[in-house]
Amino acid sequence: RIFVQDTYIRAARGGTGYAKVGGNYGGGMRASLDAMQYHCKDVLWLDAAENKYVEEIGTSNAFFRINDEVITAPLDSGTILPGITRNSVIMLLKKWGVKVSERKLAIDDIIAASKDGSLQEIFASGTAAVISPIGCLNYKGTDYKVADEQVGPVAQKLYDTLYGIQTGKVEDDMGWTYKLFDLD
Ligand SMILES: *Cc1c(COP(=O)(O)O)cnc(C)c1O
Protein backbone atom coordinates (compact mmCIF):
# COMPACT_ATOMS: atom_id res chain seq x y z
CA ARG A 1 0.00 0.00 0.00
CA ILE A 2 1.36 3.37 -1.06
CA PHE A 3 0.06 6.79 -0.05
CA VAL A 4 -0.10 9.33 -2.88
CA GLN A 5 1.42 12.41 -1.23
CA ASP A 6 -0.37 15.48 -2.62
CA THR A 7 0.54 17.97 0.10
CA TYR A 8 4.26 17.75 0.75
CA ILE A 9 6.97 17.56 -1.90
CA ARG A 10 10.36 15.82 -2.12
CA ALA A 11 12.15 17.84 -4.79
CA ALA A 12 11.63 20.96 -6.87
CA ARG A 13 13.16 22.20 -10.11
CA GLY A 14 16.42 23.97 -9.30
CA GLY A 15 16.90 21.97 -6.12
CA THR A 16 18.97 18.93 -5.19
CA GLY A 17 16.46 16.14 -5.81
CA TYR A 18 18.61 14.52 -8.51
CA ALA A 19 21.48 13.94 -6.06
CA LYS A 20 21.86 11.43 -3.25
CA VAL A 21 22.40 13.99 -0.51
CA GLY A 22 21.28 13.74 3.12
CA GLY A 23 19.35 17.00 3.04
CA ASN A 24 16.78 15.51 0.66
CA TYR A 25 15.65 12.93 3.19
CA GLY A 26 14.84 15.18 6.17
CA GLY A 27 11.78 16.68 4.53
CA GLY A 28 10.59 13.27 3.44
CA MET A 29 10.13 12.12 7.03
CA ARG A 30 7.13 14.36 7.64
CA ALA A 31 5.54 13.12 4.44
CA SER A 32 6.01 9.50 5.53
CA LEU A 33 4.00 10.13 8.69
CA ASP A 34 0.94 10.63 6.48
CA ALA A 35 1.62 7.28 4.81
CA MET A 36 1.68 5.53 8.18
CA GLN A 37 -1.58 7.17 9.18
CA TYR A 38 -3.24 5.59 6.17
CA HIS A 39 -1.55 2.23 6.84
CA CYS A 40 0.72 2.65 3.85
CA LYS A 41 4.38 1.63 3.68
CA ASP A 42 5.59 4.67 1.80
CA VAL A 43 4.63 7.65 -0.34
CA LEU A 44 4.28 8.23 -4.07
CA TRP A 45 5.67 11.70 -4.72
CA LEU A 46 4.03 14.09 -7.15
CA ASP A 47 5.82 16.94 -8.93
CA ALA A 48 6.26 20.13 -6.89
CA ALA A 49 5.05 22.56 -9.56
CA GLU A 50 1.63 21.11 -10.37
CA ASN A 51 1.04 18.23 -7.96
CA LYS A 52 0.03 16.30 -11.03
CA TYR A 53 2.79 14.05 -12.36
CA VAL A 54 4.22 11.03 -10.54
CA GLU A 55 7.91 11.17 -9.65
CA GLU A 56 9.29 8.58 -7.19
CA ILE A 57 8.15 6.14 -4.50
CA GLY A 58 9.81 6.94 -1.16
CA THR A 59 13.54 6.72 -1.88
CA SER A 60 13.13 4.54 -4.97
CA ASN A 61 12.35 5.14 -8.63
CA ALA A 62 8.81 4.33 -9.73
CA PHE A 63 7.57 2.30 -12.73
CA PHE A 64 3.99 1.98 -14.00
CA ARG A 65 2.85 -0.67 -16.50
CA ILE A 66 -0.26 0.43 -18.38
CA ASN A 67 -1.49 -1.21 -21.62
CA ASP A 68 1.81 -3.13 -21.92
CA GLU A 69 3.90 0.07 -21.76
CA VAL A 70 6.26 0.53 -18.80
CA ILE A 71 6.51 4.22 -17.88
CA THR A 72 8.91 6.01 -15.55
CA ALA A 73 9.52 9.71 -14.88
CA PRO A 74 12.06 11.45 -17.17
CA LEU A 75 15.26 12.89 -15.66
CA ASP A 76 15.20 16.34 -17.30
CA SER A 77 13.35 18.11 -14.47
CA GLY A 78 16.25 17.54 -12.07
CA THR A 79 13.78 16.24 -9.46
CA ILE A 80 14.35 12.53 -10.06
CA LEU A 81 17.32 10.60 -8.69
CA PRO A 82 18.88 8.76 -11.65
CA GLY A 83 19.07 5.40 -9.90
CA ILE A 84 21.48 2.74 -11.11
CA THR A 85 18.64 0.23 -10.65
CA ARG A 86 16.32 2.45 -12.73
CA ASN A 87 18.90 2.34 -15.50
CA SER A 88 19.31 -1.44 -15.20
CA VAL A 89 15.51 -1.90 -15.38
CA ILE A 90 15.26 0.22 -18.52
CA MET A 91 18.14 -1.70 -20.17
CA LEU A 92 16.66 -5.11 -19.31
CA LEU A 93 13.18 -4.15 -20.53
CA LYS A 94 14.61 -2.90 -23.83
CA LYS A 95 16.58 -6.13 -24.22
CA TRP A 96 13.42 -8.16 -23.59
CA GLY A 97 11.48 -6.14 -26.17
CA VAL A 98 9.15 -4.59 -23.59
CA LYS A 99 7.96 -1.08 -24.51
CA VAL A 100 9.51 1.31 -21.97
CA SER A 101 9.09 5.10 -21.90
CA GLU A 102 10.69 7.87 -19.87
CA ARG A 103 7.85 10.38 -19.90
CA LYS A 104 5.60 12.41 -17.65
CA LEU A 105 2.62 10.47 -16.34
CA ALA A 106 -0.26 12.14 -14.50
CA ILE A 107 -1.67 10.58 -11.33
CA ASP A 108 -5.14 11.06 -12.87
CA ASP A 109 -4.17 8.75 -15.75
CA ILE A 110 -3.04 6.09 -13.29
CA ILE A 111 -6.29 6.33 -11.32
CA ALA A 112 -8.27 6.09 -14.58
CA ALA A 113 -6.20 3.04 -15.59
CA SER A 114 -6.91 1.40 -12.23
CA LYS A 115 -10.62 1.93 -12.81
CA ASP A 116 -10.73 0.67 -16.41
CA GLY A 117 -8.48 -2.33 -15.79
CA SER A 118 -5.49 -1.21 -17.89
CA LEU A 119 -3.20 -0.64 -14.87
CA GLN A 120 -1.16 -3.85 -14.92
CA GLU A 121 1.71 -3.19 -12.49
CA ILE A 122 3.42 -0.62 -10.31
CA PHE A 123 6.84 -1.26 -8.82
CA ALA A 124 9.67 0.65 -7.16
CA SER A 125 13.35 0.14 -7.94
CA GLY A 126 16.47 0.81 -5.89
CA THR A 127 19.62 -0.79 -4.52
CA ALA A 128 17.90 -1.50 -1.20
CA ALA A 129 14.41 -2.09 -2.63
CA VAL A 130 15.69 -4.14 -5.63
CA ILE A 131 12.19 -4.40 -7.20
CA SER A 132 9.26 -3.79 -4.83
CA PRO A 133 5.79 -4.45 -6.23
CA ILE A 134 2.91 -2.15 -5.22
CA GLY A 135 -0.58 -3.59 -4.77
CA CYS A 136 -2.66 -0.55 -3.91
CA LEU A 137 -2.57 3.25 -4.04
CA ASN A 138 -4.34 5.44 -1.51
CA TYR A 139 -5.20 8.77 -3.15
CA LYS A 140 -7.31 11.46 -1.48
CA GLY A 141 -8.71 8.90 0.95
CA THR A 142 -9.70 6.28 -1.62
CA ASP A 143 -7.99 2.94 -2.34
CA TYR A 144 -7.16 2.12 -5.96
CA LYS A 145 -6.09 -1.43 -6.69
CA VAL A 146 -3.19 -2.31 -8.96
CA ALA A 147 -4.55 -5.18 -11.08
CA ASP A 148 -5.29 -8.13 -8.75
CA GLU A 149 -2.83 -6.89 -6.07
CA GLN A 150 -0.47 -9.81 -6.82
CA VAL A 151 3.16 -9.53 -7.90
CA GLY A 152 3.13 -8.76 -11.63
CA PRO A 153 5.09 -10.79 -14.20
CA VAL A 154 7.40 -7.94 -15.25
CA ALA A 155 8.29 -7.04 -11.65
CA GLN A 156 8.90 -10.72 -10.85
CA LYS A 157 11.14 -11.25 -13.90
CA LEU A 158 13.11 -8.06 -13.16
CA TYR A 159 13.61 -9.10 -9.53
CA ASP A 160 14.69 -12.63 -10.46
CA THR A 161 17.11 -11.34 -13.10
CA LEU A 162 18.65 -8.48 -11.08
CA TYR A 163 18.96 -10.43 -7.84
CA GLY A 164 20.18 -13.46 -9.78
CA ILE A 165 22.91 -11.47 -11.52
CA GLN A 166 23.91 -9.81 -8.22
CA THR A 167 24.28 -13.18 -6.50
CA GLY A 168 25.91 -14.95 -9.45
CA LYS A 169 22.99 -17.36 -9.90
CA VAL A 170 21.88 -15.92 -13.23
CA GLU A 171 24.34 -15.50 -16.08
CA ASP A 172 25.28 -11.83 -16.59
CA ASP A 173 25.00 -11.12 -20.30
CA MET A 174 24.90 -7.36 -19.66
CA GLY A 175 28.53 -7.03 -18.53
CA TRP A 176 27.50 -5.61 -15.16
CA THR A 177 29.54 -7.86 -12.86
CA TYR A 178 33.28 -7.95 -12.32
CA LYS A 179 35.40 -10.70 -10.86
CA LEU A 180 37.57 -9.21 -8.12
CA PHE A 181 39.46 -12.36 -7.13
CA ASP A 182 39.21 -16.14 -7.10
CA LEU A 183 38.00 -17.70 -3.90
CA ASP A 184 40.34 -20.73 -4.14
C1 LIG B 1 18.77 5.81 -3.74
C2 LIG B 1 17.60 6.41 -4.39
C3 LIG B 1 16.99 5.82 -5.52
C4 LIG B 1 17.49 4.53 -6.11
O1 LIG B 1 18.78 4.65 -6.63
P1 LIG B 1 19.67 3.35 -6.88
O2 LIG B 1 20.92 3.91 -7.49
O3 LIG B 1 18.92 2.47 -7.81
O4 LIG B 1 19.88 2.71 -5.54
C5 LIG B 1 15.90 6.45 -6.10
N1 LIG B 1 15.39 7.59 -5.60
C6 LIG B 1 15.93 8.19 -4.51
C7 LIG B 1 15.32 9.44 -4.00
C8 LIG B 1 17.04 7.60 -3.86
O5 LIG B 1 17.55 8.19 -2.79
mmCIF file of C-alpha atoms and ligand atoms in Angstrom:
data_model
loop_
_atom_site.group_PDB
_atom_site.id
_atom_site.type_symbol
_atom_site.label_atom_id
_atom_site.label_comp_id
_atom_site.label_asym_id
_atom_site.label_seq_id
_atom_site.Cartn_x
_atom_site.Cartn_y
_atom_site.Cartn_z
ATOM 1 C CA ARG A 1 0.000 0.000 0.000
ATOM 2 C CA ILE A 2 1.355 3.368 -1.063
ATOM 3 C CA PHE A 3 0.062 6.788 -0.053
ATOM 4 C CA VAL A 4 -0.098 9.333 -2.877
ATOM 5 C CA GLN A 5 1.419 12.409 -1.233
ATOM 6 C CA ASP A 6 -0.370 15.482 -2.624
ATOM 7 C CA THR A 7 0.537 17.969 0.103
ATOM 8 C CA TYR A 8 4.264 17.749 0.751
ATOM 9 C CA ILE A 9 6.975 17.562 -1.904
ATOM 10 C CA ARG A 10 10.355 15.824 -2.118
ATOM 11 C CA ALA A 11 12.146 17.843 -4.787
ATOM 12 C CA ALA A 12 11.626 20.958 -6.873
ATOM 13 C CA ARG A 13 13.158 22.197 -10.113
ATOM 14 C CA GLY A 14 16.419 23.967 -9.299
ATOM 15 C CA GLY A 15 16.897 21.972 -6.122
ATOM 16 C CA THR A 16 18.973 18.927 -5.187
ATOM 17 C CA GLY A 17 16.455 16.138 -5.813
ATOM 18 C CA TYR A 18 18.614 14.523 -8.507
ATOM 19 C CA ALA A 19 21.480 13.941 -6.061
ATOM 20 C CA LYS A 20 21.865 11.430 -3.252
ATOM 21 C CA VAL A 21 22.405 13.992 -0.505
ATOM 22 C CA GLY A 22 21.275 13.743 3.123
ATOM 23 C CA GLY A 23 19.350 16.996 3.041
ATOM 24 C CA ASN A 24 16.784 15.509 0.662
ATOM 25 C CA TYR A 25 15.651 12.932 3.185
ATOM 26 C CA GLY A 26 14.844 15.181 6.168
ATOM 27 C CA GLY A 27 11.777 16.682 4.529
ATOM 28 C CA GLY A 28 10.587 13.273 3.441
ATOM 29 C CA MET A 29 10.133 12.120 7.029
ATOM 30 C CA ARG A 30 7.127 14.363 7.643
ATOM 31 C CA ALA A 31 5.541 13.120 4.435
ATOM 32 C CA SER A 32 6.011 9.501 5.528
ATOM 33 C CA LEU A 33 3.995 10.128 8.686
ATOM 34 C CA ASP A 34 0.938 10.627 6.482
ATOM 35 C CA ALA A 35 1.618 7.284 4.814
ATOM 36 C CA MET A 36 1.677 5.530 8.185
ATOM 37 C CA GLN A 37 -1.577 7.170 9.185
ATOM 38 C CA TYR A 38 -3.240 5.592 6.170
ATOM 39 C CA HIS A 39 -1.545 2.229 6.839
ATOM 40 C CA CYS A 40 0.722 2.646 3.848
ATOM 41 C CA LYS A 41 4.383 1.629 3.682
ATOM 42 C CA ASP A 42 5.594 4.673 1.798
ATOM 43 C CA VAL A 43 4.629 7.655 -0.335
ATOM 44 C CA LEU A 44 4.278 8.226 -4.066
ATOM 45 C CA TRP A 45 5.672 11.697 -4.724
ATOM 46 C CA LEU A 46 4.027 14.092 -7.150
ATOM 47 C CA ASP A 47 5.825 16.938 -8.927
ATOM 48 C CA ALA A 48 6.260 20.125 -6.895
ATOM 49 C CA ALA A 49 5.051 22.564 -9.559
ATOM 50 C CA GLU A 50 1.633 21.111 -10.374
ATOM 51 C CA ASN A 51 1.039 18.231 -7.962
ATOM 52 C CA LYS A 52 0.026 16.304 -11.034
ATOM 53 C CA TYR A 53 2.789 14.047 -12.358
ATOM 54 C CA VAL A 54 4.220 11.033 -10.538
ATOM 55 C CA GLU A 55 7.909 11.172 -9.650
ATOM 56 C CA GLU A 56 9.286 8.585 -7.189
ATOM 57 C CA ILE A 57 8.152 6.144 -4.503
ATOM 58 C CA GLY A 58 9.809 6.936 -1.159
ATOM 59 C CA THR A 59 13.536 6.722 -1.885
ATOM 60 C CA SER A 60 13.126 4.539 -4.967
ATOM 61 C CA ASN A 61 12.352 5.137 -8.633
ATOM 62 C CA ALA A 62 8.805 4.328 -9.733
ATOM 63 C CA PHE A 63 7.569 2.302 -12.725
ATOM 64 C CA PHE A 64 3.991 1.984 -14.002
ATOM 65 C CA ARG A 65 2.853 -0.665 -16.499
ATOM 66 C CA ILE A 66 -0.255 0.433 -18.381
ATOM 67 C CA ASN A 67 -1.494 -1.208 -21.621
ATOM 68 C CA ASP A 68 1.811 -3.133 -21.921
ATOM 69 C CA GLU A 69 3.895 0.074 -21.762
ATOM 70 C CA VAL A 70 6.255 0.531 -18.796
ATOM 71 C CA ILE A 71 6.506 4.222 -17.881
ATOM 72 C CA THR A 72 8.914 6.011 -15.549
ATOM 73 C CA ALA A 73 9.522 9.709 -14.879
ATOM 74 C CA PRO A 74 12.061 11.452 -17.168
ATOM 75 C CA LEU A 75 15.255 12.890 -15.658
ATOM 76 C CA ASP A 76 15.202 16.335 -17.300
ATOM 77 C CA SER A 77 13.355 18.112 -14.472
ATOM 78 C CA GLY A 78 16.249 17.542 -12.067
ATOM 79 C CA THR A 79 13.780 16.242 -9.461
ATOM 80 C CA ILE A 80 14.349 12.526 -10.061
ATOM 81 C CA LEU A 81 17.318 10.599 -8.687
ATOM 82 C CA PRO A 82 18.878 8.762 -11.647
ATOM 83 C CA GLY A 83 19.069 5.402 -9.897
ATOM 84 C CA ILE A 84 21.480 2.739 -11.110
ATOM 85 C CA THR A 85 18.643 0.227 -10.655
ATOM 86 C CA ARG A 86 16.322 2.448 -12.726
ATOM 87 C CA ASN A 87 18.895 2.341 -15.505
ATOM 88 C CA SER A 88 19.307 -1.442 -15.204
ATOM 89 C CA VAL A 89 15.513 -1.904 -15.376
ATOM 90 C CA ILE A 90 15.263 0.221 -18.523
ATOM 91 C CA MET A 91 18.137 -1.701 -20.167
ATOM 92 C CA LEU A 92 16.657 -5.115 -19.311
ATOM 93 C CA LEU A 93 13.177 -4.152 -20.527
ATOM 94 C CA LYS A 94 14.609 -2.904 -23.826
ATOM 95 C CA LYS A 95 16.579 -6.133 -24.224
ATOM 96 C CA TRP A 96 13.419 -8.162 -23.594
ATOM 97 C CA GLY A 97 11.481 -6.136 -26.167
ATOM 98 C CA VAL A 98 9.151 -4.585 -23.591
ATOM 99 C CA LYS A 99 7.957 -1.081 -24.505
ATOM 100 C CA VAL A 100 9.507 1.314 -21.974
ATOM 101 C CA SER A 101 9.094 5.100 -21.900
ATOM 102 C CA GLU A 102 10.691 7.866 -19.865
ATOM 103 C CA ARG A 103 7.854 10.378 -19.896
ATOM 104 C CA LYS A 104 5.601 12.410 -17.649
ATOM 105 C CA LEU A 105 2.620 10.465 -16.338
ATOM 106 C CA ALA A 106 -0.264 12.143 -14.500
ATOM 107 C CA ILE A 107 -1.669 10.578 -11.333
ATOM 108 C CA ASP A 108 -5.142 11.059 -12.870
ATOM 109 C CA ASP A 109 -4.167 8.755 -15.746
ATOM 110 C CA ILE A 110 -3.039 6.087 -13.286
ATOM 111 C CA ILE A 111 -6.294 6.328 -11.324
ATOM 112 C CA ALA A 112 -8.269 6.088 -14.583
ATOM 113 C CA ALA A 113 -6.204 3.042 -15.588
ATOM 114 C CA SER A 114 -6.908 1.400 -12.226
ATOM 115 C CA LYS A 115 -10.622 1.926 -12.807
ATOM 116 C CA ASP A 116 -10.733 0.672 -16.410
ATOM 117 C CA GLY A 117 -8.479 -2.331 -15.790
ATOM 118 C CA SER A 118 -5.494 -1.213 -17.886
ATOM 119 C CA LEU A 119 -3.196 -0.641 -14.869
ATOM 120 C CA GLN A 120 -1.156 -3.848 -14.925
ATOM 121 C CA GLU A 121 1.706 -3.192 -12.490
ATOM 122 C CA ILE A 122 3.422 -0.620 -10.307
ATOM 123 C CA PHE A 123 6.843 -1.256 -8.816
ATOM 124 C CA ALA A 124 9.668 0.654 -7.163
ATOM 125 C CA SER A 125 13.352 0.141 -7.943
ATOM 126 C CA GLY A 126 16.475 0.815 -5.894
ATOM 127 C CA THR A 127 19.622 -0.786 -4.524
ATOM 128 C CA ALA A 128 17.901 -1.499 -1.202
ATOM 129 C CA ALA A 129 14.413 -2.088 -2.629
ATOM 130 C CA VAL A 130 15.687 -4.142 -5.625
ATOM 131 C CA ILE A 131 12.194 -4.398 -7.202
ATOM 132 C CA SER A 132 9.265 -3.787 -4.831
ATOM 133 C CA PRO A 133 5.791 -4.448 -6.232
ATOM 134 C CA ILE A 134 2.911 -2.146 -5.220
ATOM 135 C CA GLY A 135 -0.582 -3.594 -4.767
ATOM 136 C CA CYS A 136 -2.656 -0.549 -3.906
ATOM 137 C CA LEU A 137 -2.568 3.250 -4.044
ATOM 138 C CA ASN A 138 -4.343 5.438 -1.512
ATOM 139 C CA TYR A 139 -5.198 8.773 -3.147
ATOM 140 C CA LYS A 140 -7.305 11.461 -1.477
ATOM 141 C CA GLY A 141 -8.707 8.905 0.954
ATOM 142 C CA THR A 142 -9.697 6.278 -1.620
ATOM 143 C CA ASP A 143 -7.992 2.944 -2.343
ATOM 144 C CA TYR A 144 -7.161 2.118 -5.958
ATOM 145 C CA LYS A 145 -6.088 -1.435 -6.690
ATOM 146 C CA VAL A 146 -3.194 -2.309 -8.962
ATOM 147 C CA ALA A 147 -4.548 -5.181 -11.082
ATOM 148 C CA ASP A 148 -5.287 -8.130 -8.755
ATOM 149 C CA GLU A 149 -2.825 -6.889 -6.074
ATOM 150 C CA GLN A 150 -0.472 -9.812 -6.819
ATOM 151 C CA VAL A 151 3.165 -9.528 -7.900
ATOM 152 C CA GLY A 152 3.129 -8.761 -11.631
ATOM 153 C CA PRO A 153 5.087 -10.786 -14.202
ATOM 154 C CA VAL A 154 7.396 -7.936 -15.251
ATOM 155 C CA ALA A 155 8.288 -7.041 -11.649
ATOM 156 C CA GLN A 156 8.899 -10.721 -10.849
ATOM 157 C CA LYS A 157 11.140 -11.247 -13.900
ATOM 158 C CA LEU A 158 13.108 -8.064 -13.156
ATOM 159 C CA TYR A 159 13.612 -9.102 -9.533
ATOM 160 C CA ASP A 160 14.694 -12.630 -10.458
ATOM 161 C CA THR A 161 17.106 -11.339 -13.096
ATOM 162 C CA LEU A 162 18.653 -8.484 -11.083
ATOM 163 C CA TYR A 163 18.960 -10.425 -7.841
ATOM 164 C CA GLY A 164 20.178 -13.460 -9.776
ATOM 165 C CA ILE A 165 22.912 -11.468 -11.522
ATOM 166 C CA GLN A 166 23.914 -9.808 -8.217
ATOM 167 C CA THR A 167 24.280 -13.181 -6.502
ATOM 168 C CA GLY A 168 25.910 -14.947 -9.446
ATOM 169 C CA LYS A 169 22.992 -17.358 -9.899
ATOM 170 C CA VAL A 170 21.882 -15.917 -13.233
ATOM 171 C CA GLU A 171 24.340 -15.497 -16.085
ATOM 172 C CA ASP A 172 25.283 -11.833 -16.590
ATOM 173 C CA ASP A 173 24.996 -11.123 -20.301
ATOM 174 C CA MET A 174 24.897 -7.356 -19.656
ATOM 175 C CA GLY A 175 28.534 -7.027 -18.535
ATOM 176 C CA TRP A 176 27.500 -5.610 -15.159
ATOM 177 C CA THR A 177 29.537 -7.865 -12.861
ATOM 178 C CA TYR A 178 33.283 -7.954 -12.323
ATOM 179 C CA LYS A 179 35.403 -10.702 -10.863
ATOM 180 C CA LEU A 180 37.569 -9.207 -8.118
ATOM 181 C CA PHE A 181 39.463 -12.360 -7.126
ATOM 182 C CA ASP A 182 39.213 -16.143 -7.102
ATOM 183 C CA LEU A 183 37.997 -17.699 -3.896
ATOM 184 C CA ASP A 184 40.341 -20.735 -4.137
HETATM 185 C C1 LIG B 1 18.765 5.813 -3.737
HETATM 186 C C2 LIG B 1 17.596 6.411 -4.393
HETATM 187 C C3 LIG B 1 16.986 5.817 -5.516
HETATM 188 C C4 LIG B 1 17.487 4.527 -6.110
HETATM 189 O O1 LIG B 1 18.783 4.655 -6.628
HETATM 190 P P1 LIG B 1 19.668 3.351 -6.882
HETATM 191 O O2 LIG B 1 20.917 3.906 -7.487
HETATM 192 O O3 LIG B 1 18.923 2.474 -7.808
HETATM 193 O O4 LIG B 1 19.884 2.705 -5.540
HETATM 194 C C5 LIG B 1 15.904 6.449 -6.101
HETATM 195 N N1 LIG B 1 15.394 7.587 -5.597
HETATM 196 C C6 LIG B 1 15.932 8.190 -4.510
HETATM 197 C C7 LIG B 1 15.320 9.439 -4.001
HETATM 198 C C8 LIG B 1 17.041 7.600 -3.863
HETATM 199 O O5 LIG B 1 17.549 8.194 -2.794
#
